[in-house]
mmCIF file of C-alpha atoms in Angstrom:
data_model
loop_
_atom_site.group_PDB
_atom_site.id
_atom_site.type_symbol
_atom_site.label_atom_id
_atom_site.label_comp_id
_atom_site.label_asym_id
_atom_site.label_seq_id
_atom_site.Cartn_x
_atom_site.Cartn_y
_atom_site.Cartn_z
ATOM 1 C CA MET T 10 40.084 116.772 76.322
ATOM 2 C CA THR T 11 40.730 113.352 74.717
ATOM 3 C CA ASP T 12 42.882 112.392 71.743
ATOM 4 C CA VAL T 13 43.938 109.204 69.962
ATOM 5 C CA VAL T 14 47.548 109.121 68.797
ATOM 6 C CA VAL T 15 49.145 106.513 66.553
ATOM 7 C CA VAL T 16 52.845 106.065 67.271
ATOM 8 C CA GLU T 17 55.640 103.792 66.114
ATOM 9 C CA THR T 18 58.460 102.524 68.322
ATOM 10 C CA SER T 19 62.106 102.243 67.319
ATOM 11 C CA ASP T 20 61.602 98.523 66.553
ATOM 12 C CA HIS T 21 58.664 99.427 64.197
ATOM 13 C CA ALA T 22 55.784 98.441 66.427
ATOM 14 C CA ARG T 23 52.746 100.637 65.639
ATOM 15 C CA LEU T 24 50.565 101.490 68.640
ATOM 16 C CA GLN T 25 47.331 103.391 69.126
ATOM 17 C CA ILE T 26 47.286 105.420 72.330
ATOM 18 C CA GLN T 27 44.191 107.090 73.782
ATOM 19 C CA LEU T 28 45.113 110.061 75.956
ATOM 20 C CA SER T 29 42.996 112.295 78.144
ATOM 21 C CA TYR T 30 44.187 115.740 79.300
ATOM 22 C CA ASN T 31 43.260 117.969 82.229
ATOM 23 C CA TRP T 32 43.511 121.578 81.198
ATOM 24 C CA ASN T 33 42.546 125.160 82.061
ATOM 25 C CA PHE T 34 43.290 128.769 81.103
ATOM 26 C CA ASP T 35 45.719 130.570 83.397
ATOM 27 C CA VAL T 36 44.619 134.207 82.850
ATOM 28 C CA ASP T 37 44.045 137.230 85.006
ATOM 29 C CA ARG T 38 40.318 137.848 84.792
ATOM 30 C CA SER T 39 40.671 141.340 86.152
ATOM 31 C CA ASN T 40 42.826 142.227 83.141
ATOM 32 C CA PRO T 41 40.698 142.275 79.932
ATOM 33 C CA GLU T 42 43.734 142.265 77.666
ATOM 34 C CA ASP T 43 45.091 139.146 79.341
ATOM 35 C CA ALA T 44 41.655 137.493 79.292
ATOM 36 C CA SER T 45 41.268 138.218 75.569
ATOM 37 C CA LYS T 46 44.227 135.947 74.786
ATOM 38 C CA ILE T 47 41.901 132.965 75.255
ATOM 39 C CA PHE T 48 40.280 133.738 71.877
ATOM 40 C CA GLN T 49 43.502 134.376 69.938
ATOM 41 C CA VAL T 50 43.670 130.687 68.861
ATOM 42 C CA PRO T 51 40.386 129.640 67.204
ATOM 43 C CA ASP T 52 40.913 125.831 67.390
ATOM 44 C CA PHE T 53 42.922 125.626 70.635
ATOM 45 C CA VAL T 54 41.854 121.993 71.151
ATOM 46 C CA GLY T 55 43.196 120.854 67.792
ATOM 47 C CA ASP T 56 46.399 122.832 68.181
ATOM 48 C CA ALA T 57 46.987 121.436 71.691
ATOM 49 C CA CYS T 58 46.289 117.867 70.562
ATOM 50 C CA LYS T 59 48.653 118.224 67.610
ATOM 51 C CA ALA T 60 51.441 119.702 69.746
ATOM 52 C CA ILE T 61 51.098 116.998 72.405
ATOM 53 C CA ALA T 62 50.821 114.212 69.797
ATOM 54 C CA SER T 63 53.974 115.457 68.109
ATOM 55 C CA ARG T 64 55.919 115.298 71.394
ATOM 56 C CA VAL T 65 54.549 111.842 72.187
ATOM 57 C CA ARG T 66 55.455 110.472 68.728
ATOM 58 C CA GLY T 67 59.010 111.782 69.056
ATOM 59 C CA ALA T 68 59.494 110.247 72.508
ATOM 60 C CA VAL T 69 57.999 106.875 71.531
ATOM 61 C CA ALA T 70 60.039 106.736 68.306
ATOM 62 C CA SER T 71 63.247 106.686 70.360
ATOM 63 C CA SER T 72 62.061 103.813 72.612
ATOM 64 C CA THR T 73 61.690 100.107 71.976
ATOM 65 C CA PHE T 74 58.348 98.380 72.319
ATOM 66 C CA ASP T 75 59.414 96.509 75.440
ATOM 67 C CA ASP T 76 60.744 99.674 77.076
ATOM 68 C CA PHE T 77 57.617 101.646 76.168
ATOM 69 C CA HIS T 78 55.373 98.827 77.380
ATOM 70 C CA LYS T 79 57.090 98.903 80.768
ATOM 71 C CA ASN T 80 57.447 102.690 81.168
ATOM 72 C CA SER T 81 54.713 104.177 78.963
ATOM 73 C CA ALA T 82 53.376 106.611 81.569
ATOM 74 C CA GLU T 83 56.796 108.063 82.418
ATOM 75 C CA ILE T 84 57.854 108.339 78.768
ATOM 76 C CA ILE T 85 54.651 110.177 77.735
ATOM 77 C CA ARG T 86 54.606 112.519 80.767
ATOM 78 C CA CYS T 87 58.285 113.337 80.316
ATOM 79 C CA ALA T 88 57.716 114.009 76.607
ATOM 80 C CA VAL T 89 54.823 116.391 77.263
ATOM 81 C CA PHE T 90 55.867 118.194 80.479
ATOM 82 C CA GLY T 91 59.659 117.962 80.178
ATOM 83 C CA ARG T 92 62.184 118.012 83.041
ATOM 84 C CA GLU T 93 63.751 120.689 85.208
ATOM 85 C CA GLU T 94 67.470 121.339 85.335
ATOM 86 C CA ASP T 95 67.785 119.186 88.452
ATOM 87 C CA GLY T 96 66.184 116.214 86.649
ATOM 88 C CA SER T 97 62.721 116.422 88.265
ATOM 89 C CA MET T 98 59.614 116.329 86.056
ATOM 90 C CA ARG T 99 57.619 119.502 85.473
ATOM 91 C CA GLU T 100 54.011 119.659 86.663
ATOM 92 C CA LYS T 101 52.402 121.462 83.686
ATOM 93 C CA PHE T 102 52.669 122.302 79.992
ATOM 94 C CA VAL T 103 51.828 125.915 79.060
ATOM 95 C CA PHE T 104 50.781 127.313 75.645
ATOM 96 C CA PRO T 105 51.824 130.983 75.853
ATOM 97 C CA ASN T 106 49.636 132.132 72.912
ATOM 98 C CA ASN T 107 46.295 131.572 74.629
ATOM 99 C CA LYS T 108 47.419 130.809 78.228
ATOM 100 C CA LEU T 109 46.272 127.172 77.911
ATOM 101 C CA VAL T 110 47.769 124.967 80.660
ATOM 102 C CA ILE T 111 47.850 121.131 80.538
ATOM 103 C CA THR T 112 48.067 119.939 84.152
ATOM 104 C CA ASN T 113 47.723 116.161 83.803
ATOM 105 C CA ILE T 114 47.757 113.327 81.248
ATOM 106 C CA ASP T 115 45.770 110.123 81.643
ATOM 107 C CA ILE T 116 46.742 107.150 79.432
ATOM 108 C CA GLN T 117 43.430 105.422 78.901
ATOM 109 C CA SER T 118 44.588 102.659 76.520
ATOM 110 C CA VAL T 119 47.534 101.425 74.493
ATOM 111 C CA GLU T 120 46.715 98.993 71.687
ATOM 112 C CA PRO T 121 48.778 97.715 68.763
ATOM 113 C CA VAL T 122 47.522 98.754 65.346
ATOM 114 C CA ASP T 123 48.680 95.516 63.657
ATOM 115 C CA GLN T 124 46.504 92.472 64.407
ATOM 116 C CA LYS T 125 49.515 90.151 64.702
ATOM 117 C CA THR T 126 51.209 92.506 67.109
ATOM 118 C CA ARG T 127 47.975 92.757 69.090
ATOM 119 C CA GLU T 128 47.698 88.968 69.288
ATOM 120 C CA ALA T 129 51.394 88.652 70.221
ATOM 121 C CA LEU T 130 50.945 91.322 72.890
ATOM 122 C CA SER T 131 47.837 89.593 74.190
ATOM 123 C CA PHE T 132 49.683 86.284 74.272
ATOM 124 C CA SER T 133 52.647 87.918 75.978
ATOM 125 C CA VAL T 134 50.361 89.550 78.542
ATOM 126 C CA GLN T 135 48.581 86.245 79.113
ATOM 127 C CA GLN T 136 51.888 84.458 79.577
ATOM 128 C CA ALA T 137 53.052 87.163 81.941
ATOM 129 C CA ILE T 138 49.821 86.769 83.898
ATOM 130 C CA GLU T 139 50.234 83.009 83.974
ATOM 131 C CA ILE T 140 53.869 83.311 85.027
ATOM 132 C CA THR T 141 52.914 85.791 87.729
ATOM 133 C CA THR T 142 50.069 83.548 88.869
ATOM 134 C CA LYS T 143 52.307 80.472 88.974
ATOM 135 C CA SER T 144 55.003 82.437 90.759
ATOM 136 C CA GLN T 145 52.480 83.610 93.329
ATOM 137 C CA GLN T 146 51.163 80.069 93.700
ATOM 138 C CA GLU T 147 54.700 78.661 94.127
ATOM 139 C CA SER T 148 55.525 81.416 96.545
ATOM 140 C CA ALA T 149 52.350 80.717 98.490
ATOM 141 C CA ARG T 150 53.116 76.990 98.469
ATOM 142 C CA HIS T 151 56.688 77.582 99.610
ATOM 143 C CA ASP T 152 55.459 79.967 102.256
ATOM 144 C CA ALA T 153 52.929 77.393 103.460
ATOM 145 C CA GLU T 154 55.566 74.647 103.509
ATOM 146 C CA ARG T 155 57.984 76.928 105.316
ATOM 147 C CA LYS T 156 55.368 77.817 107.898
ATOM 148 C CA ALA T 157 54.474 74.144 108.286
ATOM 149 C CA GLN T 158 58.123 73.236 108.764
ATOM 150 C CA GLU T 159 58.577 76.113 111.204
ATOM 151 C CA ALA T 160 55.498 74.982 113.122
ATOM 152 C CA GLU T 161 56.773 71.412 113.141
ATOM 153 C CA GLY T 162 60.206 72.605 114.276
ATOM 154 C CA LEU T 163 58.639 74.719 117.010
ATOM 155 C CA LEU T 164 56.567 71.723 118.087
ATOM 156 C CA GLU T 165 59.626 69.465 118.191
ATOM 157 C CA ARG T 166 61.588 72.146 120.018
ATOM 158 C CA GLN T 167 58.799 72.589 122.551
ATOM 159 C CA LYS T 168 58.626 68.829 122.981
ATOM 160 C CA LEU T 169 62.381 68.695 123.606
ATOM 161 C CA LYS T 170 62.124 71.589 126.047
ATOM 162 C CA ASP T 171 59.335 69.820 127.905
ATOM 163 C CA GLU T 172 61.358 66.595 128.024
ATOM 164 C CA ILE T 173 64.424 68.485 129.253
ATOM 165 C CA ALA T 174 62.338 70.216 131.914
ATOM 166 C CA ALA T 175 60.836 66.870 132.978
ATOM 167 C CA GLU T 176 64.291 65.280 133.167
ATOM 168 C CA ARG T 177 65.610 68.256 135.128
ATOM 169 C CA ALA T 178 62.686 68.001 137.542
ATOM 170 C CA ARG T 179 63.254 64.239 137.866
ATOM 171 C CA LYS T 180 66.959 64.832 138.523
ATOM 172 C CA ASP T 181 66.166 67.480 141.154
ATOM 173 C CA LEU T 182 63.740 65.062 142.790
ATOM 174 C CA LEU T 183 66.352 62.299 142.856
ATOM 175 C CA GLU T 184 68.932 64.698 144.256
ATOM 176 C CA LEU T 185 66.550 65.792 146.982
ATOM 177 C CA GLN T 186 65.752 62.196 147.814
ATOM 178 C CA ALA T 187 69.466 61.346 147.916
ATOM 179 C CA GLU T 188 70.179 64.349 150.129
ATOM 180 C CA SER T 189 67.324 63.439 152.429
ATOM 181 C CA SER T 190 68.581 59.878 152.699
ATOM 182 C CA ALA T 191 72.121 61.101 153.273
ATOM 183 C CA VAL T 192 70.937 63.480 155.998
ATOM 184 C CA GLN T 193 68.948 60.770 157.657
ATOM 185 C CA SER T 194 71.751 58.185 157.497
ATOM 186 C CA SER T 195 74.703 60.426 158.222
ATOM 187 C CA GLY T 196 73.279 63.029 160.603
ATOM 188 C CA HIS T 197 75.205 61.688 163.586
ATOM 189 C CA ALA T 198 78.395 61.294 161.562
ATOM 190 C CA LYS T 199 78.095 64.864 160.297
ATOM 191 C CA ALA T 200 77.580 66.125 163.848
ATOM 192 C CA GLU T 201 80.664 64.219 165.054
ATOM 193 C CA ALA T 202 82.698 65.403 162.093
ATOM 194 C CA ARG T 203 81.569 68.977 162.710
ATOM 195 C CA ALA T 204 82.484 68.650 166.406
ATOM 196 C CA ARG T 205 85.916 67.219 165.526
ATOM 197 C CA ALA T 206 86.444 69.969 163.000
ATOM 198 C CA GLU T 207 85.516 72.639 165.549
ATOM 199 C CA ALA T 208 87.793 71.033 168.155
ATOM 200 C CA LYS T 209 90.619 70.903 165.640
ATOM 201 C CA GLN T 210 89.978 74.510 164.762
ATOM 202 C CA ILE T 211 90.072 75.530 168.430
ATOM 203 C CA GLU T 212 93.285 73.536 168.906
ATOM 204 C CA MET T 213 94.862 75.179 165.891
ATOM 205 C CA GLN T 214 93.802 78.608 167.125
ATOM 206 C CA ALA T 215 95.352 77.812 170.531
ATOM 207 C CA LEU T 216 98.563 76.682 168.839
ATOM 208 C CA LEU T 217 98.546 79.829 166.776
ATOM 209 C CA GLU T 218 98.121 82.006 169.861
ATOM 210 C CA HIS T 219 100.863 80.040 171.626
ATOM 211 C CA ALA T 220 103.156 80.522 168.651
ATOM 212 C CA LYS T 221 102.387 84.248 168.628
ATOM 213 C CA LEU T 222 103.153 84.503 172.366
ATOM 214 C CA GLU T 223 106.378 82.537 171.943
ATOM 215 C CA SER T 224 107.368 84.785 169.072
ATOM 216 C CA GLU T 225 106.711 87.865 171.172
ATOM 217 C CA ALA T 226 108.666 86.324 174.098
ATOM 218 C CA ARG T 227 111.610 85.535 171.809
ATOM 219 C CA LYS T 228 111.457 89.063 170.479
ATOM 220 C CA ILE T 229 111.463 90.525 174.005
ATOM 221 C CA ARG T 230 114.284 88.151 175.038
ATOM 222 C CA ALA T 231 116.315 89.117 171.992
ATOM 223 C CA GLU T 232 115.758 92.807 172.700
ATOM 224 C CA CYS T 233 116.848 92.307 176.335
ATOM 225 C CA GLU T 234 119.949 90.370 175.258
ATOM 226 C CA LEU T 235 120.760 93.035 172.727
ATOM 227 C CA GLU T 236 120.357 95.745 175.348
ATOM 228 C CA GLU T 237 122.484 93.731 177.782
ATOM 229 C CA GLN T 238 125.217 93.224 175.201
ATOM 230 C CA LYS T 239 125.062 96.892 174.346
ATOM 231 C CA SER T 240 125.422 97.870 178.044
ATOM 232 C CA LYS T 241 128.225 95.323 178.492
ATOM 233 C CA HIS T 242 130.031 96.625 175.446
ATOM 234 C CA GLU T 243 129.672 100.199 176.637
ATOM 235 C CA ALA T 244 131.009 99.186 180.090
ATOM 236 C CA GLU T 245 133.952 97.348 178.504
ATOM 237 C CA LEU T 246 134.681 100.387 176.348
ATOM 238 C CA ALA T 247 134.581 102.641 179.429
ATOM 239 C CA TYR T 248 136.828 100.208 181.381
ATOM 240 C CA GLN T 249 139.304 99.943 178.474
ATOM 241 C CA ARG T 250 139.275 103.724 178.090
ATOM 242 C CA GLN T 251 140.047 104.191 181.811
ATOM 243 C CA LYS T 252 142.673 101.434 181.664
ATOM 244 C CA ASP T 253 144.358 103.118 178.668
ATOM 245 C CA GLU T 254 144.300 106.451 180.420
ATOM 246 C CA LEU T 255 145.908 104.927 183.548
ATOM 247 C CA GLU T 256 148.550 103.162 181.379
ATOM 248 C CA ILE T 257 149.349 106.424 179.619
ATOM 249 C CA ALA T 258 149.619 108.200 182.957
ATOM 250 C CA ARG T 259 151.892 105.387 184.273
ATOM 251 C CA LEU T 260 154.141 105.537 181.221
ATOM 252 C CA LYS T 261 154.300 109.311 181.481
ATOM 253 C CA GLU T 262 155.282 109.007 185.141
ATOM 254 C CA ILE T 263 157.919 106.344 184.348
ATOM 255 C CA SER T 264 159.362 108.554 181.602
ATOM 256 C CA ARG T 265 159.444 111.481 183.965
ATOM 257 C CA ILE T 266 161.157 109.356 186.646
ATOM 258 C CA GLU T 267 163.736 108.001 184.137
ATOM 259 C CA ALA T 268 164.416 111.519 182.905
ATOM 260 C CA GLU T 269 164.877 112.765 186.454
ATOM 261 C CA LYS T 270 167.074 109.719 187.281
ATOM 262 C CA PHE T 271 169.261 110.319 184.191
ATOM 263 C CA SER T 272 169.491 114.020 185.033
ATOM 264 C CA GLN T 273 170.445 113.251 188.658
ATOM 265 C CA THR T 274 173.025 110.700 187.466
ATOM 266 C CA ILE T 275 174.567 113.202 185.060
ATOM 267 C CA ASP T 276 174.624 115.815 187.777
ATOM 268 C CA ALA T 277 176.241 113.329 190.224
ATOM 269 C CA ILE T 278 178.992 112.199 187.822
ATOM 270 C CA GLY T 279 179.828 115.661 186.555
ATOM 271 C CA ALA T 280 180.816 116.967 183.182
ATOM 272 C CA ASP T 281 184.597 116.512 183.709
ATOM 273 C CA THR T 282 184.188 112.850 184.604
ATOM 274 C CA ILE T 283 182.066 112.184 181.479
ATOM 275 C CA LYS T 284 184.696 113.939 179.350
ATOM 276 C CA SER T 285 187.488 111.809 180.846
ATOM 277 C CA ILE T 286 185.486 108.635 180.167
ATOM 278 C CA ALA T 287 184.924 109.699 176.559
ATOM 279 C CA GLN T 288 188.646 110.413 175.964
ATOM 280 C CA ALA T 289 189.941 107.266 177.653
ATOM 281 C CA GLY T 290 189.500 105.014 174.611
ATOM 282 C CA PRO T 291 191.324 107.155 172.024
ATOM 283 C CA GLU T 292 194.127 107.975 174.395
ATOM 284 C CA MET T 293 194.655 104.296 175.165
ATOM 285 C CA GLN T 294 194.737 103.511 171.431
ATOM 286 C CA ALA T 295 197.274 106.286 170.848
ATOM 287 C CA LYS T 296 199.488 104.943 173.645
ATOM 288 C CA LEU T 297 199.225 101.418 172.162
ATOM 289 C CA LEU T 298 200.269 102.637 168.697
ATOM 290 C CA GLY T 299 203.067 104.624 170.212
ATOM 291 C CA GLY T 300 204.264 101.499 171.999
ATOM 292 C CA LEU T 301 204.316 99.663 168.663
ATOM 293 C CA GLY T 302 206.194 102.534 167.046
ATOM 294 C CA LEU T 303 203.249 103.459 164.750
ATOM 295 C CA SER T 304 201.539 106.756 164.419
ATOM 296 C CA SER T 305 198.566 105.317 162.460
ATOM 297 C CA VAL T 306 197.592 102.037 160.818
ATOM 298 C CA LEU T 307 194.878 100.893 158.391
ATOM 299 C CA ILE T 308 194.304 97.187 157.874
ATOM 300 C CA THR T 309 191.575 95.878 155.477
ATOM 301 C CA ASP T 310 190.861 93.105 152.956
ATOM 302 C CA GLY T 311 190.324 93.264 149.198
ATOM 303 C CA ASN T 312 186.507 93.033 149.407
ATOM 304 C CA SER T 313 185.821 96.285 151.289
ATOM 305 C CA PRO T 314 186.291 99.552 149.363
ATOM 306 C CA ILE T 315 188.192 102.321 151.110
ATOM 307 C CA ASN T 316 187.166 105.978 151.059
ATOM 308 C CA LEU T 317 190.517 107.737 151.330
ATOM 309 C CA PHE T 318 188.923 111.109 151.838
ATOM 310 C CA ASN T 319 186.930 109.884 154.814
ATOM 311 C CA THR T 320 189.964 107.950 156.018
ATOM 312 C CA ALA T 321 192.119 111.052 155.883
ATOM 313 C CA LYS T 322 189.492 113.041 157.684
ATOM 314 C CA GLY T 323 189.268 110.287 160.269
ATOM 315 C CA LEU T 324 192.978 110.284 160.773
ATOM 316 C CA MET T 325 193.034 114.034 161.094
ATOM 317 C CA GLY T 326 190.201 113.913 163.532
ATOM 318 C CA GLN T 327 191.917 111.244 165.565
ATOM 319 C CA ALA T 328 195.109 113.241 165.596
ATOM 320 C CA GLY T 329 193.172 116.193 166.866
ATOM 321 C CA GLY T 330 191.390 114.103 169.569
ATOM 322 C CA GLY T 331 188.105 113.786 167.628
ATOM 323 C CA ALA T 332 185.686 110.909 167.029
ATOM 324 C CA PRO T 333 186.870 107.403 166.134
ATOM 325 C CA PRO T 334 187.437 106.486 162.419
ATOM 326 C CA ARG T 335 184.383 105.777 160.036
ATOM 327 C CA GLY T 336 183.737 104.427 156.611
ATOM 328 C CA GLY T 337 185.383 101.013 156.815
ATOM 329 C CA GLU T 338 188.229 102.093 159.167
ATOM 330 C CA ALA T 339 189.163 99.543 161.757
ATOM 331 C CA PRO T 340 192.120 101.015 163.655
ATOM 332 C CA GLY T 341 193.617 98.843 166.237
ATOM 333 C CA ARG T 342 192.275 95.582 164.665
ATOM 334 C CA LEU T 343 194.374 93.167 162.674
ATOM 335 C CA ALA T 344 192.892 91.180 159.848
ATOM 336 C CA PRO T 345 193.601 87.472 159.814
#
């Protein structure tokens, strides 16, 4: 099924579009009533073309010429089939009266109706082709230059790598030659130096062992001295302890002997003799006062206070043959 539709864009560009449709009847052939719906529309081709052309005109009328020129297929298919709720495009357009189904739309041609528009479109297409061709040529030229520069850079890099490798190999060769010459010229010196180094190492090891042995000897000597001092200190402590015990025993014995001596002396003198010796002083003082015609006397200076109560008690005690006066009393002595 083919149809030619004349449309006009929103910027008043009139276009002639040739469309081709794929179609079929979606009926149940086993159901005669459903199959008879095919014949309910006498001119189903004309009706289908009119319905589709109406949808296409409406969609193109809301688009500019430039937009339609870029997206003509999507605009026409969306106008005919519509979209689902999720935004995806439907796959068919169904006429429910006769079960006609449009499954595909092919846009065979799009041409401007106006000659000037056609020429302008042709010129625009030609310019676009020329621009695309020049862009492709420039891109190809740039790509070729880039590849040439990359190849030249790789070549220079490889050349530098080869030169570096050659210099490294030359340096290794010179180093090997220098080492060989050094080995040849200084083999004896190296052997002597190695021998001296080994001898020095052996000497140092011997010194180290000697130092270790001396350290162990000093440690043993210090431990022995410490043990000796400890034993000596313990012996001195034991000697001092025994000495103190003997001194205590001696002092105890001396005290016992003095006590026994004093007891024997007291026993030898007798109690009456000791009493007579104790009373001899007061009695002699009383006889001396009696010879002077005094019964009692108290002589003191102005610097020493006198306790009359103690003095009276002293006098009473003296009269009764008691102890001698106290508290500043000085009987029997005359002050200057």
